[in-house]
Coordinates of N, CA and C and ligand atoms in Angstrom, one line a residue:
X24 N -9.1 -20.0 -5.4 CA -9.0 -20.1 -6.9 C -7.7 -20.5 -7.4
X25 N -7.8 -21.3 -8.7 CA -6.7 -21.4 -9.0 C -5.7 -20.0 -9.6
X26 N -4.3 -20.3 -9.7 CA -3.1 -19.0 -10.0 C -4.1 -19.0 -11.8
X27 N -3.9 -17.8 -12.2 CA -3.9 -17.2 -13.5 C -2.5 -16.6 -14.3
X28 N -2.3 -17.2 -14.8 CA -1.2 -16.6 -15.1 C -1.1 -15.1 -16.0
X29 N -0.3 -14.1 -16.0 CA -0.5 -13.0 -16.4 C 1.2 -12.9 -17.4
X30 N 1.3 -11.8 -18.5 CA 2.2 -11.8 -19.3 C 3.3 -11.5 -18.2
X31 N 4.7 -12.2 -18.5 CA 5.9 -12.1 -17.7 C 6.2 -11.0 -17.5
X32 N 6.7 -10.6 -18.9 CA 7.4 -9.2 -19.3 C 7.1 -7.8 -19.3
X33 N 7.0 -7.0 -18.4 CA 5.9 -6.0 -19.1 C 6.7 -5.0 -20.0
X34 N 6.3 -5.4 -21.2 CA 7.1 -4.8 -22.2 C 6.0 -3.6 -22.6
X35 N 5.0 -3.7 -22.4 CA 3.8 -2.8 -23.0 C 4.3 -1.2 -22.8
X36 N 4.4 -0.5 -23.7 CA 4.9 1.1 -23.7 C 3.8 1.2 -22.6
X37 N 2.8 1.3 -22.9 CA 2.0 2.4 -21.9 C 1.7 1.5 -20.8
X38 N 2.0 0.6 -20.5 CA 1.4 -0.1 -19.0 C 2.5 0.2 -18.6
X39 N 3.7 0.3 -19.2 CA 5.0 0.7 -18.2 C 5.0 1.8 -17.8
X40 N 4.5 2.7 -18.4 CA 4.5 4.4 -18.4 C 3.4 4.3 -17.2
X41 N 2.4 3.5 -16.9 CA 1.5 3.8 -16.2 C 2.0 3.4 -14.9
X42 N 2.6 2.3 -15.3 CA 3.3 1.6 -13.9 C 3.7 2.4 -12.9
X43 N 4.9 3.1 -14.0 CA 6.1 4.4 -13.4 C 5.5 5.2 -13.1
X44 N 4.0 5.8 -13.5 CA 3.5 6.9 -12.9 C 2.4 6.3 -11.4
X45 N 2.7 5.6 -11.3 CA 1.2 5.0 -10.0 C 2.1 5.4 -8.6
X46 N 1.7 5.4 -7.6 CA 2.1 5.9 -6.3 C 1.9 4.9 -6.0
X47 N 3.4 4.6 -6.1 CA 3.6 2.8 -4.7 C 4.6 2.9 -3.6
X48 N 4.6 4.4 -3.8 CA 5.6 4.8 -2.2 C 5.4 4.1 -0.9
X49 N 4.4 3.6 -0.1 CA 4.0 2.8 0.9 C 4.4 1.9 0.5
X50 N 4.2 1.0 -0.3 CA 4.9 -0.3 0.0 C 6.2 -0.6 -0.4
X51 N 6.3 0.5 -1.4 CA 7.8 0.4 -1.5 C 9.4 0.9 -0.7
X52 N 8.3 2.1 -0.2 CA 9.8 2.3 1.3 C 9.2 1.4 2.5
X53 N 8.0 0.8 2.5 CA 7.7 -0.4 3.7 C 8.5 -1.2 3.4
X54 N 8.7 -1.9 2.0 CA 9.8 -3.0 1.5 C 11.4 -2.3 1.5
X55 N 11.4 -1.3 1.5 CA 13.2 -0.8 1.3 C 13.2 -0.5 3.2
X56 N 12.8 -0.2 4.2 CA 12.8 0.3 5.5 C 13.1 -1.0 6.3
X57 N 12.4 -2.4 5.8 CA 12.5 -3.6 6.2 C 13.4 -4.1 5.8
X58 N 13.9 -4.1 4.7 CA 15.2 -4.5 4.1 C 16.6 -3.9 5.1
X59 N 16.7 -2.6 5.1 CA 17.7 -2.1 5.5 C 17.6 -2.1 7.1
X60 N 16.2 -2.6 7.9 CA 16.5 -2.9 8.9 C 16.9 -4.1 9.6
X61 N 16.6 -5.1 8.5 CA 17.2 -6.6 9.3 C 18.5 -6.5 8.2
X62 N 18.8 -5.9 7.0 CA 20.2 -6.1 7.0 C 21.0 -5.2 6.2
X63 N 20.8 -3.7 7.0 CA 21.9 -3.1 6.9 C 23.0 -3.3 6.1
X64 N 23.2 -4.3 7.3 CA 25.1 -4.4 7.2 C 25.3 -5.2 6.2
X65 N 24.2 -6.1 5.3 CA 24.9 -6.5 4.3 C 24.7 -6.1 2.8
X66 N 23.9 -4.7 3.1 CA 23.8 -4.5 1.3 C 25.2 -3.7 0.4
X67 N 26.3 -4.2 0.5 CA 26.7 -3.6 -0.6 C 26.8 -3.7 -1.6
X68 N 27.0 -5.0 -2.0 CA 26.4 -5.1 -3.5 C 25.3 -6.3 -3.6
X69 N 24.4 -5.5 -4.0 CA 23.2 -5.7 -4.0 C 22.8 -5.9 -5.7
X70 N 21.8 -7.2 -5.6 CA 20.8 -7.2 -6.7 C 19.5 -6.9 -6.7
X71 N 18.8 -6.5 -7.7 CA 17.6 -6.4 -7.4 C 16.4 -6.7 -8.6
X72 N 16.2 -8.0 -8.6 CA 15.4 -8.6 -9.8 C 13.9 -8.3 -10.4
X73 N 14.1 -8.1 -11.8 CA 12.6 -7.3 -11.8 C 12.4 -6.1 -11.5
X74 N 13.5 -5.0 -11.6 CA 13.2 -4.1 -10.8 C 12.0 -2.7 -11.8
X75 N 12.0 -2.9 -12.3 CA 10.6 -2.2 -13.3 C 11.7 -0.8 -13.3
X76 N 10.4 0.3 -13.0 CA 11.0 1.5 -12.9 C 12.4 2.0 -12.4
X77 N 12.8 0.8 -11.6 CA 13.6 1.4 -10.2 C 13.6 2.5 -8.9
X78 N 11.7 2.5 -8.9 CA 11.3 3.1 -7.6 C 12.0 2.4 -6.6
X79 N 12.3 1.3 -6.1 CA 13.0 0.7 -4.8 C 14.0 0.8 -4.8
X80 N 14.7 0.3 -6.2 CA 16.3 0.5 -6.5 C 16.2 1.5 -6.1
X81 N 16.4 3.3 -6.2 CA 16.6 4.1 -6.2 C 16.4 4.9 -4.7
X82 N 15.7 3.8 -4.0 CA 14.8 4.4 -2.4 C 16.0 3.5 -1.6
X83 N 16.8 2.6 -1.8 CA 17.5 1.6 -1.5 C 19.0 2.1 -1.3
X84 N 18.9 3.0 -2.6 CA 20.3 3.8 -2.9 C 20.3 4.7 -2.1
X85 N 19.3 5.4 -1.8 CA 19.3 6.7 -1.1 C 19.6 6.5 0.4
X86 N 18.9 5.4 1.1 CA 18.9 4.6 2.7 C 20.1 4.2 2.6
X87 N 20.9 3.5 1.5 CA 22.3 3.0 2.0 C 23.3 3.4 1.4
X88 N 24.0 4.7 1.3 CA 25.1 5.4 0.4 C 26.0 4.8 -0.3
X89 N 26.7 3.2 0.5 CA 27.9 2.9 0.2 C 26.9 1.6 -0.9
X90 N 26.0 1.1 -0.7 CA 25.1 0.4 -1.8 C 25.5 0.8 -3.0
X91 N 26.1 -0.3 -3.8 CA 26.2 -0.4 -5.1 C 25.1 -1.3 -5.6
X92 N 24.3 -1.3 -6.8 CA 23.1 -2.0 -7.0 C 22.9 -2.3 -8.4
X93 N 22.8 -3.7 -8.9 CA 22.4 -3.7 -10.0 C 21.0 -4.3 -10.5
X94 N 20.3 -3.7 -10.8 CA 19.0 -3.7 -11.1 C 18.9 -4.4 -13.1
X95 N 18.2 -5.4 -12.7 CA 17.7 -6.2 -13.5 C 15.9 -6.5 -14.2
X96 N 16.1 -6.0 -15.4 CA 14.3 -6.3 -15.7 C 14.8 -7.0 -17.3
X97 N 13.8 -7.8 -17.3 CA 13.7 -8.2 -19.2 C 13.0 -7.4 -20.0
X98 N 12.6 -6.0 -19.4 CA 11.8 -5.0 -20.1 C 12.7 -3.8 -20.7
X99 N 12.5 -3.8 -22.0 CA 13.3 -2.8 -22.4 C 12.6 -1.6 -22.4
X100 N 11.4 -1.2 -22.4 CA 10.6 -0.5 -22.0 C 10.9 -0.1 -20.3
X101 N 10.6 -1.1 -19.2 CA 11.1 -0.1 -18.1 C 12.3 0.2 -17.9
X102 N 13.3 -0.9 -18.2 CA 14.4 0.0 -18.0 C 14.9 1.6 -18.5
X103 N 14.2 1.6 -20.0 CA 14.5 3.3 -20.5 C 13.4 3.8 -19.6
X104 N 12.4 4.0 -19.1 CA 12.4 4.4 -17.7 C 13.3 4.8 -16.3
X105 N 13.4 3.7 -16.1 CA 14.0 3.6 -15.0 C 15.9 4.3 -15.1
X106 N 16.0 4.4 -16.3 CA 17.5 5.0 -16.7 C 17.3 6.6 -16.8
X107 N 16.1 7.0 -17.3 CA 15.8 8.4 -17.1 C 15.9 8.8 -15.0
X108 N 15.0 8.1 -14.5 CA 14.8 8.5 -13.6 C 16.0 8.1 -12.4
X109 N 17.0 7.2 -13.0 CA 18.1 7.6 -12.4 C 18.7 8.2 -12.4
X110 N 18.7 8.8 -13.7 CA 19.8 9.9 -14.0 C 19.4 11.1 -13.4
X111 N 18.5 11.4 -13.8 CA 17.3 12.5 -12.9 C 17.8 12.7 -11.2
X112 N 18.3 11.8 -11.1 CA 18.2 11.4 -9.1 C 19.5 11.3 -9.1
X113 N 20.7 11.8 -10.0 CA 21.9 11.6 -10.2 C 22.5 10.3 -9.3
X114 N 21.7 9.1 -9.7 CA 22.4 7.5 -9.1 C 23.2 7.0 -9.5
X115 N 23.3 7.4 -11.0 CA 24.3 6.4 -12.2 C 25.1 6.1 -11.8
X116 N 26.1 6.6 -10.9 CA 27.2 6.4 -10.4 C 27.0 4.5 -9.4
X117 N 26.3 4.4 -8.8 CA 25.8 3.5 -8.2 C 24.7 2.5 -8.2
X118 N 23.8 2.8 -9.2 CA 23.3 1.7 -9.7 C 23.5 1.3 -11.4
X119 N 23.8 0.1 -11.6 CA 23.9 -0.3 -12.7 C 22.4 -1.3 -13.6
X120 N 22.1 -0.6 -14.5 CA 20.6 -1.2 -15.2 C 21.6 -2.6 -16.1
X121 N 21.1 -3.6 -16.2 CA 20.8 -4.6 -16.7 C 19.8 -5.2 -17.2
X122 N 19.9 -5.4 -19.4 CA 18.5 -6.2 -19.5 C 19.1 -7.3 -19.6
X123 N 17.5 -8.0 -19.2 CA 18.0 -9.8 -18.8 C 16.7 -10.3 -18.3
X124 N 16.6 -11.4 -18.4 CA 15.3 -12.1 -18.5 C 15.8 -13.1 -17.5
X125 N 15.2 -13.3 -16.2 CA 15.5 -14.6 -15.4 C 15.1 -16.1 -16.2
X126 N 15.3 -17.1 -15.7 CA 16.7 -17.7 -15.5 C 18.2 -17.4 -16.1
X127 N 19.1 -17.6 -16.1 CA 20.7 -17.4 -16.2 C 20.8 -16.1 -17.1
X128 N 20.5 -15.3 -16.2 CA 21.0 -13.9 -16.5 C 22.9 -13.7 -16.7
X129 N 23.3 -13.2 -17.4 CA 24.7 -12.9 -18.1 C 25.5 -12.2 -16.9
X130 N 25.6 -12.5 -15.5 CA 26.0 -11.5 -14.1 C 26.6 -12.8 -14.1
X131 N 27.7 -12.1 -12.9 CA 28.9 -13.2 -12.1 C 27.9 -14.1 -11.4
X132 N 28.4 -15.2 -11.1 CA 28.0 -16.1 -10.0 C 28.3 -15.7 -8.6
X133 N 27.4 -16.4 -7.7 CA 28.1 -15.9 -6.2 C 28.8 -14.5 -6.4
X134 N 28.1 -13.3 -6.8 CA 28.5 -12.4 -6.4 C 28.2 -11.3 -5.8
X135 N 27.1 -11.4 -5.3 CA 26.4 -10.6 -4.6 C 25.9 -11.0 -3.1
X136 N 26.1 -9.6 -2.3 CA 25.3 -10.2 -0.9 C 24.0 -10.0 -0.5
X137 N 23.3 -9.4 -1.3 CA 22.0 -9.3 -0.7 C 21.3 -9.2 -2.6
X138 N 20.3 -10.3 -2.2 CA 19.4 -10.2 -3.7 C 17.9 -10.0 -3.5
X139 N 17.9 -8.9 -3.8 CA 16.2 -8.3 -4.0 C 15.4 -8.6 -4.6
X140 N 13.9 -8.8 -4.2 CA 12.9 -8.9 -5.9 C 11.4 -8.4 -5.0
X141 N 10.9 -7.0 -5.8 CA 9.6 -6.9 -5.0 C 8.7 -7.1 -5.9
X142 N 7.6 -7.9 -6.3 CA 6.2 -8.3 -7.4 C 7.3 -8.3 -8.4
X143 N 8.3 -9.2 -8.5 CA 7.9 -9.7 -9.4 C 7.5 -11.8 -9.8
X144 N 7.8 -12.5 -8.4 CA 8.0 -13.7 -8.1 C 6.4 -13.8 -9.3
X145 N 5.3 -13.7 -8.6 CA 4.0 -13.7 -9.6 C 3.9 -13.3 -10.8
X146 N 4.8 -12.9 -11.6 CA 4.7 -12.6 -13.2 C 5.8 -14.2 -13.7
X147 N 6.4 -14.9 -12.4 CA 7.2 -15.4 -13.2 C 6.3 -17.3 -13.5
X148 N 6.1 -17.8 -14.2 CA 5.0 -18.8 -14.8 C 5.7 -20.0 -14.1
X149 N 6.9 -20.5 -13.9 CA 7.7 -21.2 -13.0 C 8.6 -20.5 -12.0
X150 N 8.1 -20.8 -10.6 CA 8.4 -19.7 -9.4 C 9.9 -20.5 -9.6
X151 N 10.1 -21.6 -9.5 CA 11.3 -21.7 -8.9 C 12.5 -21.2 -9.8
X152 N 12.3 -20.7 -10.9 CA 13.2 -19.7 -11.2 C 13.6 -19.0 -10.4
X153 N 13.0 -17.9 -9.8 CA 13.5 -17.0 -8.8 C 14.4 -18.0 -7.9
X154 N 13.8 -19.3 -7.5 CA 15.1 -19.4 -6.3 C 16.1 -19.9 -6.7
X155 N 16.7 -20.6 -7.9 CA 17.4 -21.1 -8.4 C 18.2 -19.9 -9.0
X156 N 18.1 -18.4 -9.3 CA 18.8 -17.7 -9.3 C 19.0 -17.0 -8.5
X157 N 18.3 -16.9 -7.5 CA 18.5 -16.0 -6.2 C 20.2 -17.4 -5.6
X158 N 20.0 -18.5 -6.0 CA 21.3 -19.4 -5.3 C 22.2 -19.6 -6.5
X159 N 22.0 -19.3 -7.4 CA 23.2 -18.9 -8.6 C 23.9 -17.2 -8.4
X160 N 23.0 -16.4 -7.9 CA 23.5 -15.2 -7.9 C 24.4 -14.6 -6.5
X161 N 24.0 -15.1 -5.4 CA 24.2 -14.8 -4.0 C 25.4 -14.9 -3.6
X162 N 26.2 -14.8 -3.2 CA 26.9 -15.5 -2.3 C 26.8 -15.9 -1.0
X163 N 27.3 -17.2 -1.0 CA 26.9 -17.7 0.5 C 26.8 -17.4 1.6
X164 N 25.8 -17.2 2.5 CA 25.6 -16.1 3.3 C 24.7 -14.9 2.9
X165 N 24.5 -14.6 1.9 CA 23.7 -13.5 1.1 C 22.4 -13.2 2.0
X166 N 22.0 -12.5 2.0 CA 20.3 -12.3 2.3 C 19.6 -12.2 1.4
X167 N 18.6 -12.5 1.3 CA 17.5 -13.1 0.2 C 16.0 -12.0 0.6
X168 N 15.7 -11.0 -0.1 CA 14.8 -10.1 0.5 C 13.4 -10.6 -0.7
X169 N 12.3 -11.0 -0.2 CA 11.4 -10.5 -1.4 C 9.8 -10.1 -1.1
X170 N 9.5 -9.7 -1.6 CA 8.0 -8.7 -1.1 C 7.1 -9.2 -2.2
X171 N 6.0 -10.2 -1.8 CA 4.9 -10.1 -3.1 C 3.7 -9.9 -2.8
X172 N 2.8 -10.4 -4.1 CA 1.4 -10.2 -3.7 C 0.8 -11.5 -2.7
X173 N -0.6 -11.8 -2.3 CA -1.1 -13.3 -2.2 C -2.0 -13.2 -2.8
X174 N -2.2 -14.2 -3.4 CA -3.2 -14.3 -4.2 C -4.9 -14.8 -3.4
X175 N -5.5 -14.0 -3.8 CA -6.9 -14.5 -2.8 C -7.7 -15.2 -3.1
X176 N -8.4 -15.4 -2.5 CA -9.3 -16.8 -2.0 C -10.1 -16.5 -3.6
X177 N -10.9 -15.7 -4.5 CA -11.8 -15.9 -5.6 C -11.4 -14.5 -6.2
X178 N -12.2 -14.8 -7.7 CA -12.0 -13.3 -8.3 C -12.6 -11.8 -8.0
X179 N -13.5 -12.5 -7.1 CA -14.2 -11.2 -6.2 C -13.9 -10.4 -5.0
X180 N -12.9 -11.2 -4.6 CA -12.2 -10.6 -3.0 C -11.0 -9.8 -3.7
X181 N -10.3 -10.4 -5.4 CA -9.6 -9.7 -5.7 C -9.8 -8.4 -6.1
X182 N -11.0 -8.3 -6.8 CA -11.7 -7.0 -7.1 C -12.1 -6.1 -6.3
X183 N -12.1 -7.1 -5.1 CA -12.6 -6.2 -3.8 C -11.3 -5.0 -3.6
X184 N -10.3 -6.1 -3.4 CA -8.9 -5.6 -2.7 C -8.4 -4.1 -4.0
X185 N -8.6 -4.7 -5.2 CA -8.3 -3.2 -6.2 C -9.2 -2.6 -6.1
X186 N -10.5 -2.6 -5.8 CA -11.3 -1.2 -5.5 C -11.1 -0.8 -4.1
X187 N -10.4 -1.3 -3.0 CA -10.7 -0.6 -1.8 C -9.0 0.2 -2.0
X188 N -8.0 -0.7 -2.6 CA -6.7 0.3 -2.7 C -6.3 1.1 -3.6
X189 N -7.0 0.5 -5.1 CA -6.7 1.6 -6.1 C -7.8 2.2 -7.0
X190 N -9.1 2.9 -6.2 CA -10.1 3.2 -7.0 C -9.9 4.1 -8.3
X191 N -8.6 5.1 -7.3 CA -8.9 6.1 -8.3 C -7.5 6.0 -9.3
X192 N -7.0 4.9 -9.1 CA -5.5 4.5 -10.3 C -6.2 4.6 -11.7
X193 N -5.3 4.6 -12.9 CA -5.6 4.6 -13.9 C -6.4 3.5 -14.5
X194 N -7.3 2.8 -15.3 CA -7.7 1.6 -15.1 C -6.8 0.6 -16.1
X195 N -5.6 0.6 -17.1 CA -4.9 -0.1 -17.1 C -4.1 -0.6 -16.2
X196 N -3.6 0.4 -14.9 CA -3.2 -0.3 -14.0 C -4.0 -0.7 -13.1
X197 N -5.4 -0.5 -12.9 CA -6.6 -1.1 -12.2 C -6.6 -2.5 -12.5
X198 N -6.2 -2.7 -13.9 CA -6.5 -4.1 -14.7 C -5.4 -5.0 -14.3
X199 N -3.9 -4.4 -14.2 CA -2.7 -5.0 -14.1 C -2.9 -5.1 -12.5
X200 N -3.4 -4.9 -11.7 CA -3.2 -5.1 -10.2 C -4.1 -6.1 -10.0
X201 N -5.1 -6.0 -10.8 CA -6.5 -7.2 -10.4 C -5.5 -8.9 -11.2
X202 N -5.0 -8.4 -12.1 CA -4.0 -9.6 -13.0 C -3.3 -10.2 -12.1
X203 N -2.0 -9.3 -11.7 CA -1.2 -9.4 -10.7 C -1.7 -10.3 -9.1
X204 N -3.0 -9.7 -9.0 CA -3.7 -10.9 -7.9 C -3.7 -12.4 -8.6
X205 N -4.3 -12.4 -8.8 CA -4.9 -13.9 -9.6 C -3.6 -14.6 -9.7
X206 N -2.4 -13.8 -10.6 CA -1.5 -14.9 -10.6 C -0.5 -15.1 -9.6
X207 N -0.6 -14.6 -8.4 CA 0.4 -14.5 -7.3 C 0.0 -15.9 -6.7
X208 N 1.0 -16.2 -5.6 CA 0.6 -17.8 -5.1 C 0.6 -17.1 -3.9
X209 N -0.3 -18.5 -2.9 CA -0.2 -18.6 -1.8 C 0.5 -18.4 -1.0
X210 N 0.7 -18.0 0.7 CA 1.8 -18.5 1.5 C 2.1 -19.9 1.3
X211 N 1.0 -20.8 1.7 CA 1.4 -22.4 1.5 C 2.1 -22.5 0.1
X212 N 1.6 -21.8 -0.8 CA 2.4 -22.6 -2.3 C 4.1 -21.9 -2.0
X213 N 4.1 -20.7 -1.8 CA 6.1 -20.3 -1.5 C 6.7 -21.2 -0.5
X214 N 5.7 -21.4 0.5 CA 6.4 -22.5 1.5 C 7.1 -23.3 1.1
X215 N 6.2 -24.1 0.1 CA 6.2 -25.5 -0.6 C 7.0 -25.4 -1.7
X216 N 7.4 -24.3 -2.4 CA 8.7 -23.9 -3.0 C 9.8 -23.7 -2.6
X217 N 10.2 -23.6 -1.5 CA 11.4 -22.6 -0.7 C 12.0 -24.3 -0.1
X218 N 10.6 -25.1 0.3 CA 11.1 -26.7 1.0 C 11.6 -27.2 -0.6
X219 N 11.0 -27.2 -1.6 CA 11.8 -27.8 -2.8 C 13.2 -27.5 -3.1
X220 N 13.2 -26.2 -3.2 CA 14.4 -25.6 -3.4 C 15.5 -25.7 -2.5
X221 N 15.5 -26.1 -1.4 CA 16.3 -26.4 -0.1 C 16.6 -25.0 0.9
X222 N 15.6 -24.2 0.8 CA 15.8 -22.7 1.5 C 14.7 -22.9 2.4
X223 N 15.8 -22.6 3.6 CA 15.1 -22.6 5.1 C 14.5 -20.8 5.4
X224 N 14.2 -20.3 4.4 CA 13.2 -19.1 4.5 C 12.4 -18.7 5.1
X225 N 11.7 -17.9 6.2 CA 10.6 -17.5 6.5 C 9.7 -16.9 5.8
X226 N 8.4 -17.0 5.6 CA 7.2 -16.7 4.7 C 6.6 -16.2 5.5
X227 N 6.7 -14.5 5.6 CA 5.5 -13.6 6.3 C 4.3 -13.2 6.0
X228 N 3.3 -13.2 6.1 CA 2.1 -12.7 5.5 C 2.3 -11.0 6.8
X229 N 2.0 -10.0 5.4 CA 2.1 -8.8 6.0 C 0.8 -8.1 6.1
X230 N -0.4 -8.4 5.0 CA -1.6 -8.0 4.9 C -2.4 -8.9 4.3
X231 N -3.3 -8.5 3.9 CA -4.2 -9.2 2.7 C -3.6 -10.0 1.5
X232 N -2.7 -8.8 1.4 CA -2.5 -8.9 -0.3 C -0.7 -9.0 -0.4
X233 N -0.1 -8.7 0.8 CA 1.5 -9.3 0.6 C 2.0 -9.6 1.7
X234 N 3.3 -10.7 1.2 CA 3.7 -11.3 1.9 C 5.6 -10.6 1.5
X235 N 6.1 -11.3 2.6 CA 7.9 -10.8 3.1 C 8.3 -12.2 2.9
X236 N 9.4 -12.4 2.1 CA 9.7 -13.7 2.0 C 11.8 -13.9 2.4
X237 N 11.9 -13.9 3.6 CA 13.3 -13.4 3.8 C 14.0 -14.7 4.4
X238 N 15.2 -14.7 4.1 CA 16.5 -15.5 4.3 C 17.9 -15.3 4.0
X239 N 18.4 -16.6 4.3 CA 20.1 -16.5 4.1 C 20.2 -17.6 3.3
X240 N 21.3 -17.3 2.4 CA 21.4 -18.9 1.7 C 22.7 -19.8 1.8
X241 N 22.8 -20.5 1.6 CA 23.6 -21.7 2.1 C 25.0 -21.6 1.8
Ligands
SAM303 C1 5.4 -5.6 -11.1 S1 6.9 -5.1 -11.7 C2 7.8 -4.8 -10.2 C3 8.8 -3.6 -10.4 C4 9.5 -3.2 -9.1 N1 10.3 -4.3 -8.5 C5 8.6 -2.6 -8.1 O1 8.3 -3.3 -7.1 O2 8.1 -1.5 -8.4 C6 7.6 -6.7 -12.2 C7 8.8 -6.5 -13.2 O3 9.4 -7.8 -13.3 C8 9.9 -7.9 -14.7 N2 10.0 -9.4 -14.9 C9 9.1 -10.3 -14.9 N3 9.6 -11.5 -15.2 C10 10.9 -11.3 -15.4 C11 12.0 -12.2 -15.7 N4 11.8 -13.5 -15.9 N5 13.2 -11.6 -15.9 C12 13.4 -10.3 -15.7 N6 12.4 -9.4 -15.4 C13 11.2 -9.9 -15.2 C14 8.8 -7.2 -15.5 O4 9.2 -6.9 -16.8 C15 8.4 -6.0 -14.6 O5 9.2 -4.9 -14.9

């Protein structure tokens, strides 16, 4: 099926509330445990794009102490989230919240060594955003971590995949995960982004429904 596109921003009060309340610990310390095992050694300062709530930011902080991390959403809604729940987890000290809407977000150039983004590549309506900032933001050498959906074969395999993982979720987030399918791309379509972009990337397919998209940049 073709991509559907779904709203960028999730500014919505209560889809974010909902968001922040769903249990995405599995894929989210599967994406923070991968991260910190192929590269440890280079997260110190770290970005992390999209980061909604800052469930990962905050799972990231905790796996790497000396991690400084600045976390980026264009939602002003999750970030007062995610600023409660760091304070809560007394992070403040080491993560810094940023609103900012990708492309040319208001941060140094080349200054970061490792740049993060887990779901959000699929909310964005032109992917190659993400990599044109992920090579405005990085520094050379950086590692490039990102975790998404894949989008499946029809609208029914996608409804398959939200009723077999999230029957008993709230159904506004039942709604936003079936969305979130539809507009995710292919392995072949990131491939075929990553060769435009000039990033010699690896594109993992991890399950059904996500893929690991990891590198160094130039
Ligand atoms: C599905 S959430 C993922 C949150 C978090 N990374 C996680 O895995 O739990 C996607 C987030 O990306 C944000 N987002 C989408 N497009 C964006 C853009 N162009 N600039 C900044 N944030 C964006 C949304 O507002 C939303 O909070």
């Amino acid at each position: 099926m073709d991509r559907i596109l779904e709203p960028e921003i999730m500014d919505d009060r209560e889809a974010a509330a909902a968001y922040a309340r769903a249990d995405f610990s599995d894929s989210n310390q599967l994406y923070v445990d991968r991260v910190v095992a192929r590269s440890g050694e280079h997260l110190s300062s770290v970005v992390d794009l999209g980061c909604g709530p800052a469930d990962v930011t905050m799972r990231l902080a905790r796996a790497v102490p000396r991690a400084r991390i600045t976390a980026v959403d264009g939602s002003e809604e999750m970030l007062t989230l995610a600023h409660r729940a760091i304070g809560a987890a007394r992070l403040a000290e080491r993560i810094t919240l940023h609103l900012g809407r990708l492309p040319a977000l208001a941060l140094p150039e080349h200054s970061f060594d490792a740049v993060l983004c887990k779901d959000m590549l699929h909310h964005l309506p032109d992917p190659r955003t993400l990599w044109s900032e992920a090579l405005r933001l990085g520094r050379p050498g950086a590692v490039v971590h990102v975790m998404d959906l894949v989008r499946p074969g029809s609208p029914l395999e996608a409804r398959e995949i939200v009723e077999r993982v999230s029957s008993r979720e709230h159904p506004l987030l039942k709604e936003d995960f079936y969305n979130s399918l539809c507009a995710a791309f292919t392995v072949e379509e990131v491939r075929a982004q990553l060769r435009a972009a000039g990033l010699t990337f690896a594109v993992e397919p991890l399950s059904d429904r996500h893929m690991a998209i990891e590198g160094v940049l130039p």
